[in-house]
Tab-separated table of C-alpha atoms in Angstrom:
chain	number	residue	atom	x	y	z
A	1	UNK	CA	-7.882	130.942	231.567
A	2	UNK	CA	-9.563	127.846	232.956
A	3	UNK	CA	-7.631	124.750	233.986
A	4	UNK	CA	-3.969	124.213	234.697
A	5	UNK	CA	-1.210	123.371	232.225
A	6	UNK	CA	1.680	121.095	233.120
A	7	UNK	CA	5.138	120.908	231.602
A	8	UNK	CA	5.966	117.530	233.097
A	9	UNK	CA	7.633	114.913	230.890
A	10	UNK	CA	6.615	111.274	230.453
A	11	UNK	CA	8.126	108.889	232.965
A	12	UNK	CA	8.898	105.199	232.394
A	13	UNK	CA	8.929	102.878	235.396
A	14	UNK	CA	9.875	99.206	235.208
A	15	UNK	CA	8.482	96.655	237.657
A	16	UNK	CA	9.068	92.936	238.095
A	17	UNK	CA	7.388	90.078	239.872
A	18	UNK	CA	9.371	87.358	241.598
A	19	UNK	CA	9.026	84.656	238.927
A	20	UNK	CA	12.083	85.432	236.764
A	21	UNK	CA	14.101	88.357	238.209
A	22	UNK	CA	17.185	87.579	236.091
A	23	UNK	CA	15.354	88.421	232.861
A	24	UNK	CA	13.904	91.564	234.432
A	25	UNK	CA	17.383	92.781	235.383
A	26	UNK	CA	18.671	92.150	231.849
A	27	UNK	CA	15.818	94.145	230.329
A	28	UNK	CA	16.309	96.963	232.831
A	29	UNK	CA	19.987	97.162	231.909
A	30	UNK	CA	19.094	97.321	228.212
A	31	UNK	CA	16.676	100.163	228.953
A	32	UNK	CA	19.117	101.962	231.226
A	33	UNK	CA	16.698	102.016	234.167
A	34	UNK	CA	16.451	100.267	237.502
A	35	UNK	CA	13.774	97.816	238.564
A	36	UNK	CA	11.473	99.629	240.978
A	37	UNK	CA	12.025	98.307	244.529
A	38	UNK	CA	9.050	96.190	245.545
A	39	UNK	CA	8.135	94.556	248.810
A	40	UNK	CA	6.501	91.199	248.065
A	41	UNK	CA	5.986	88.162	250.246
A	42	UNK	CA	3.587	85.305	250.959
A	43	UNK	CA	1.490	85.084	254.096
A	44	UNK	CA	1.370	81.797	255.991
A	45	UNK	CA	-1.808	80.737	254.183
A	46	UNK	CA	-0.326	81.488	250.757
A	47	UNK	CA	-1.881	84.901	250.156
A	48	UNK	CA	0.411	87.341	248.348
A	49	UNK	CA	1.270	90.870	249.529
A	50	UNK	CA	2.780	93.526	247.257
A	51	UNK	CA	3.759	97.144	247.862
A	52	UNK	CA	5.866	99.387	245.636
A	53	UNK	CA	8.442	101.483	247.419
A	54	UNK	CA	8.306	104.369	244.943
A	55	UNK	CA	5.396	106.476	243.715
A	56	UNK	CA	3.958	105.416	240.344
A	57	UNK	CA	1.544	108.340	239.995
A	58	UNK	CA	1.357	109.587	236.419
A	59	UNK	CA	4.019	107.142	235.180
A	60	UNK	CA	3.966	104.785	232.197
A	61	UNK	CA	4.458	101.507	234.026
A	62	UNK	CA	5.826	98.296	232.518
A	63	UNK	CA	5.333	95.194	234.631
A	64	UNK	CA	7.076	91.923	233.742
A	65	UNK	CA	6.151	88.489	234.998
A	66	UNK	CA	6.845	85.243	233.161
A	67	UNK	CA	4.379	82.476	233.922
A	68	UNK	CA	6.777	79.792	235.086
A	69	UNK	CA	6.167	77.096	237.716
A	70	UNK	CA	4.344	77.368	240.069
A	71	UNK	CA	2.341	79.043	237.322
A	72	UNK	CA	-0.838	79.835	239.252
A	73	UNK	CA	1.079	81.628	241.997
A	74	UNK	CA	2.919	83.885	239.571
A	75	UNK	CA	-0.203	84.701	237.562
A	76	UNK	CA	-1.970	85.693	240.780
A	77	UNK	CA	0.994	87.804	241.856
A	78	UNK	CA	0.955	89.589	238.517
A	79	UNK	CA	-2.746	90.365	238.842
A	80	UNK	CA	-2.182	91.779	242.330
A	81	UNK	CA	0.729	93.892	241.053
A	82	UNK	CA	-1.447	95.272	238.234
A	83	UNK	CA	-4.145	96.161	240.744
A	84	UNK	CA	-1.583	97.889	242.953
A	85	UNK	CA	-0.412	100.024	240.017
A	86	UNK	CA	-3.978	100.935	239.079
A	87	UNK	CA	-4.677	102.052	242.638
A	88	UNK	CA	-1.356	103.941	242.698
A	89	UNK	CA	-2.651	106.170	239.853
A	90	UNK	CA	-0.296	104.893	237.140
A	91	UNK	CA	-0.826	106.720	233.843
A	92	UNK	CA	-0.642	103.486	231.853
A	93	UNK	CA	0.038	99.833	232.690
A	94	UNK	CA	1.747	97.595	230.143
A	95	UNK	CA	1.937	93.968	231.187
A	96	UNK	CA	4.965	92.111	229.810
A	97	UNK	CA	4.349	88.366	229.625
A	98	UNK	CA	7.364	86.635	228.037
A	99	UNK	CA	5.542	83.306	228.411
A	100	UNK	CA	1.747	83.534	228.472
A	101	UNK	CA	0.272	80.956	230.822
A	102	UNK	CA	-2.629	78.740	229.688
A	103	UNK	CA	-1.923	79.670	226.053
A	104	UNK	CA	-2.526	76.082	224.912
A	105	UNK	CA	-6.113	76.278	226.155
A	106	UNK	CA	-7.106	78.727	223.424
A	107	UNK	CA	-10.186	76.904	222.075
A	108	UNK	CA	-12.663	74.179	222.919
A	109	UNK	CA	-11.710	70.773	221.557
A	110	UNK	CA	-14.711	69.099	223.158
A	111	UNK	CA	-17.834	70.140	225.040
A	112	UNK	CA	-17.714	71.447	228.612
A	113	UNK	CA	-14.118	72.677	228.326
A	114	UNK	CA	-12.927	76.172	229.290
A	115	UNK	CA	-11.072	78.635	227.078
A	116	UNK	CA	-8.530	79.454	229.751
A	117	UNK	CA	-6.304	81.655	227.572
A	118	UNK	CA	-9.262	84.031	227.199
A	119	UNK	CA	-9.853	83.926	230.956
A	120	UNK	CA	-6.266	85.056	231.639
A	121	UNK	CA	-6.713	88.000	229.257
A	122	UNK	CA	-10.000	88.949	230.957
A	123	UNK	CA	-8.363	88.808	234.378
A	124	UNK	CA	-5.545	91.125	233.288
A	125	UNK	CA	-8.001	93.595	231.813
A	126	UNK	CA	-10.155	93.545	234.939
A	127	UNK	CA	-7.084	94.038	237.141
A	128	UNK	CA	-6.260	97.216	235.220
A	129	UNK	CA	-3.852	96.362	232.368
A	130	UNK	CA	-4.012	98.695	229.366
A	131	UNK	CA	-1.681	96.751	227.077
A	132	UNK	CA	-0.111	93.299	226.861
A	133	UNK	CA	3.338	92.606	225.446
A	134	UNK	CA	4.012	88.899	224.861
A	135	UNK	CA	6.587	86.736	223.104
A	136	UNK	CA	5.544	83.991	220.641
A	137	UNK	CA	2.000	83.304	221.714
A	138	UNK	CA	0.923	79.704	221.116
A	139	UNK	CA	-1.621	80.931	218.566
A	140	UNK	CA	-2.140	84.362	217.020
A	141	UNK	CA	-5.821	84.383	217.955
A	142	UNK	CA	-4.923	84.985	221.618
A	143	UNK	CA	-4.260	88.603	220.655
A	144	UNK	CA	-7.995	88.987	220.095
A	145	UNK	CA	-8.843	87.791	223.602
A	146	UNK	CA	-7.602	91.036	225.183
A	147	UNK	CA	-9.727	94.164	224.824
A	148	UNK	CA	-6.826	96.497	224.157
A	149	UNK	CA	-3.471	96.664	222.342
A	150	UNK	CA	-1.387	93.484	222.231
A	151	UNK	CA	2.204	93.646	221.004
A	152	UNK	CA	3.229	90.206	219.772
A	153	UNK	CA	7.008	89.802	219.719
A	154	UNK	CA	8.872	87.055	217.878
A	155	UNK	CA	12.027	85.169	218.787
A	156	UNK	CA	12.438	83.923	215.204
A	157	UNK	CA	15.166	86.426	214.179
A	158	UNK	CA	17.207	85.614	217.280
A	159	UNK	CA	16.879	81.833	216.954
A	160	UNK	CA	17.162	81.632	213.163
A	161	UNK	CA	20.267	83.815	212.964
A	162	UNK	CA	21.943	81.692	215.639
A	163	UNK	CA	21.186	78.438	213.812
A	164	UNK	CA	22.077	79.926	210.432
A	165	UNK	CA	25.508	80.956	211.721
A	166	UNK	CA	26.320	77.427	212.951
A	167	UNK	CA	25.332	75.086	210.112
A	168	UNK	CA	25.907	74.588	206.403
A	169	UNK	CA	22.813	76.235	204.935
A	170	UNK	CA	23.086	74.161	201.757
A	171	UNK	CA	22.304	71.074	203.847
A	172	UNK	CA	19.700	72.703	206.097
A	173	UNK	CA	16.027	71.690	206.183
A	174	UNK	CA	13.485	73.427	208.400
A	175	UNK	CA	11.051	70.978	209.996
A	176	UNK	CA	7.667	71.681	211.542
A	177	UNK	CA	6.870	69.181	214.332
A	178	UNK	CA	3.155	69.310	213.439
A	179	UNK	CA	0.725	70.943	211.021
A	180	UNK	CA	0.039	73.801	213.436
A	181	UNK	CA	3.621	75.098	213.232
A	182	UNK	CA	3.854	75.146	209.423
A	183	UNK	CA	3.266	78.885	209.128
A	184	UNK	CA	6.107	79.646	211.559
A	185	UNK	CA	8.359	77.107	209.818
A	186	UNK	CA	7.648	78.870	206.514
A	187	UNK	CA	9.025	82.083	207.980
A	188	UNK	CA	12.163	80.207	208.990
A	189	UNK	CA	12.485	78.902	205.434
A	190	UNK	CA	12.214	82.416	204.024
A	191	UNK	CA	14.847	83.756	206.424
A	192	UNK	CA	17.345	80.913	205.963
A	193	UNK	CA	16.585	79.972	202.362
A	194	UNK	CA	15.957	76.347	203.329
A	195	UNK	CA	13.343	73.770	202.238
A	196	UNK	CA	10.488	72.658	204.500
A	197	UNK	CA	9.544	69.276	205.921
A	198	UNK	CA	6.684	68.304	208.251
A	199	UNK	CA	6.367	65.593	210.878
A	200	UNK	CA	2.831	64.253	210.916
A	201	UNK	CA	1.666	63.326	214.388
A	202	UNK	CA	-1.469	62.292	216.188
A	203	UNK	CA	-2.226	62.961	219.857
A	204	UNK	CA	-4.162	60.698	222.177
A	205	UNK	CA	-7.082	62.990	223.109
A	206	UNK	CA	-7.620	61.155	226.404
A	207	UNK	CA	-3.990	61.153	227.598
A	208	UNK	CA	-2.164	64.445	228.155
A	209	UNK	CA	1.256	64.822	226.479
A	210	UNK	CA	0.883	61.479	224.658
A	211	UNK	CA	1.991	61.679	221.027
A	212	UNK	CA	2.404	59.104	218.278
A	213	UNK	CA	4.518	60.135	215.282
A	214	UNK	CA	3.377	58.667	211.987
A	215	UNK	CA	5.471	59.919	209.081
A	216	UNK	CA	7.765	62.615	207.715
A	217	UNK	CA	6.617	64.677	204.746
A	218	UNK	CA	9.578	66.076	202.829
A	219	UNK	CA	13.173	65.126	202.051
A	220	UNK	CA	15.337	64.906	205.184
A	221	UNK	CA	17.795	62.153	204.218
A	222	UNK	CA	21.367	63.336	204.680
A	223	UNK	CA	20.133	66.752	205.778
A	224	UNK	CA	20.716	68.865	208.888
A	225	UNK	CA	17.207	69.322	210.248
A	226	UNK	CA	16.147	72.171	212.524
A	227	UNK	CA	12.911	71.450	214.354
A	228	UNK	CA	11.100	74.697	215.199
A	229	UNK	CA	8.432	75.007	217.879
A	230	UNK	CA	7.064	77.652	220.230
A	231	UNK	CA	7.520	75.648	223.434
A	232	UNK	CA	8.858	72.388	224.817
A	233	UNK	CA	7.060	71.138	227.896
A	234	UNK	CA	7.708	67.488	228.739
A	235	UNK	CA	9.775	66.980	225.576
A	236	UNK	CA	7.742	64.023	224.339
A	237	UNK	CA	6.531	65.603	221.097
A	238	UNK	CA	9.836	67.066	220.008
A	239	UNK	CA	11.965	64.026	220.919
A	240	UNK	CA	9.570	61.723	219.074
A	241	UNK	CA	9.733	64.038	216.052
A	242	UNK	CA	13.548	63.996	216.190
A	243	UNK	CA	13.540	60.185	216.342
A	244	UNK	CA	11.331	60.121	213.249
A	245	UNK	CA	13.767	62.384	211.396
A	246	UNK	CA	16.744	60.186	212.283
A	247	UNK	CA	14.742	57.135	211.199
A	248	UNK	CA	14.276	58.806	207.799
A	249	UNK	CA	18.009	59.381	207.383
A	250	UNK	CA	18.613	62.845	208.824
A	251	UNK	CA	22.307	63.563	209.378
A	252	UNK	CA	21.713	65.769	212.410
A	253	UNK	CA	18.825	67.398	214.263
A	254	UNK	CA	18.791	70.739	216.072
A	255	UNK	CA	15.752	71.730	218.107
A	256	UNK	CA	14.735	75.346	218.678
A	257	UNK	CA	11.902	76.672	220.835
A	258	UNK	CA	11.138	80.072	222.268
A	259	UNK	CA	9.864	78.761	225.599
A	260	UNK	CA	11.671	76.014	227.489
A	261	UNK	CA	8.922	74.965	229.896
A	262	UNK	CA	10.804	71.703	230.559
A	263	UNK	CA	8.566	70.067	233.126
A	264	UNK	CA	8.229	66.489	234.349
A	265	UNK	CA	10.368	64.012	232.382
A	266	UNK	CA	11.843	66.706	230.101
A	267	UNK	CA	15.276	66.582	231.743
A	268	UNK	CA	15.779	62.868	231.089
A	269	UNK	CA	14.313	63.047	227.594
A	270	UNK	CA	16.587	65.882	226.511
A	271	UNK	CA	19.658	64.272	228.067
A	272	UNK	CA	18.997	60.937	226.341
A	273	UNK	CA	17.950	62.376	222.985
A	274	UNK	CA	20.130	62.048	219.875
A	275	UNK	CA	19.485	65.742	219.150
A	276	UNK	CA	22.825	67.565	218.977
A	277	UNK	CA	21.576	70.886	220.380
A	278	UNK	CA	18.489	72.382	221.989
A	279	UNK	CA	18.206	76.147	221.576
A	280	UNK	CA	15.839	78.186	223.768
A	281	UNK	CA	15.383	81.790	224.792
A	282	UNK	CA	15.277	82.899	228.412
A	283	UNK	CA	11.566	83.772	228.482
A	284	UNK	CA	11.484	81.158	231.250
A	285	UNK	CA	14.220	80.240	233.735
A	286	UNK	CA	16.043	77.061	232.769
A	287	UNK	CA	15.959	74.375	235.489
A	288	UNK	CA	19.363	73.794	237.062
A	289	UNK	CA	19.388	70.097	236.172
A	290	UNK	CA	19.240	71.048	232.485
A	291	UNK	CA	22.466	73.030	232.353
A	292	UNK	CA	23.900	70.695	229.717
A	293	UNK	CA	26.381	71.294	226.932
A	294	UNK	CA	23.697	70.485	224.361
A	295	UNK	CA	21.380	73.222	225.689
A	296	UNK	CA	21.910	76.804	224.514
A	297	UNK	CA	19.894	79.671	225.985
A	298	UNK	CA	19.732	82.973	224.076
A	299	UNK	CA	18.645	86.212	225.704
A	300	UNK	CA	15.338	87.729	224.597
A	301	UNK	CA	16.018	90.812	226.753
A	302	UNK	CA	17.196	93.107	223.894
A	303	UNK	CA	14.056	92.311	221.887
A	304	UNK	CA	11.725	93.034	224.812
A	305	UNK	CA	13.649	96.183	225.760
A	306	UNK	CA	13.398	97.508	222.197
A	307	UNK	CA	9.643	96.890	222.202
A	308	UNK	CA	9.243	98.640	225.562
A	309	UNK	CA	11.143	101.637	224.235
A	310	UNK	CA	8.946	101.787	221.113
A	311	UNK	CA	5.766	101.634	223.201
A	312	UNK	CA	6.981	104.321	225.595
A	313	UNK	CA	8.093	106.630	222.776
A	314	UNK	CA	4.898	106.028	220.738
A	315	UNK	CA	6.938	104.296	218.051
A	316	UNK	CA	6.291	101.156	216.016
A	317	UNK	CA	6.791	97.726	217.556
A	318	UNK	CA	5.990	96.147	214.179
A	319	UNK	CA	9.039	97.853	212.665
A	320	UNK	CA	11.275	95.678	214.828
A	321	UNK	CA	10.217	92.634	212.794
A	322	UNK	CA	9.695	94.086	209.331
A	323	UNK	CA	12.483	91.899	207.898
A	324	UNK	CA	10.298	88.849	208.496
């Protein structure tokens, strides 16, 4: 006989960066594992040091890092952690990115612009990632930027079931805040059995985050409108869309988004908005100043944990969302 046979079993190890440890702990609890102890700190000049305090040799490693502010620091830390796992002889490295940084820069609008979402995928691949697991990417095409498997998870079942349990579905209208979200809004309509409306908007191409709402397409008068989006950053787009709905006679407006980026003037805009409730998931940590009664944060941890288990057991991640 040539060679050596081994009877060792597969081993799952779960790692976390420092960006959003609360979500990592929730996922670990769902999986029934502990987060691998990691020594991580910043040198005086800002360089990042990482060392795992357990051996990862031969293990299927799952590394979570959500790209929250300061986004560039946490992306760099994740890349360093991937490299450390590669050099520690991990059997496989699955990168969990609840919120994928630079996702809005997924194409060139004008000449001499980067496609930064592709760059992030290239960096992860170069660092040593074998697979990416992400939640509600800004556009589906980002999956094609990574040269390897990408598991795209959806928060729609979690968000839609929550909204559907709170409102009178006979009065519910699903609203897309722009043409780009219509496909997602259609899925909401199918799940909740509600009609669709669209807010038509136009951005100022020379001013970031500047939006002018023009009109509402669809019947919203006297209706409970749920605005569905993938992320809310400064809140300008979604609050302007809500104002347009109220101006067209909407009885109430609920806003849902997977990712609550909530930067800059978002806190004041959400506080002062006529929207009755903002519903997010915890893919990103919610700023302390936004712990308001009108903000509801749902946990995405069970969804991510189920996907991790399917990947580890060579199951089907798609089966988790077949009802959609």
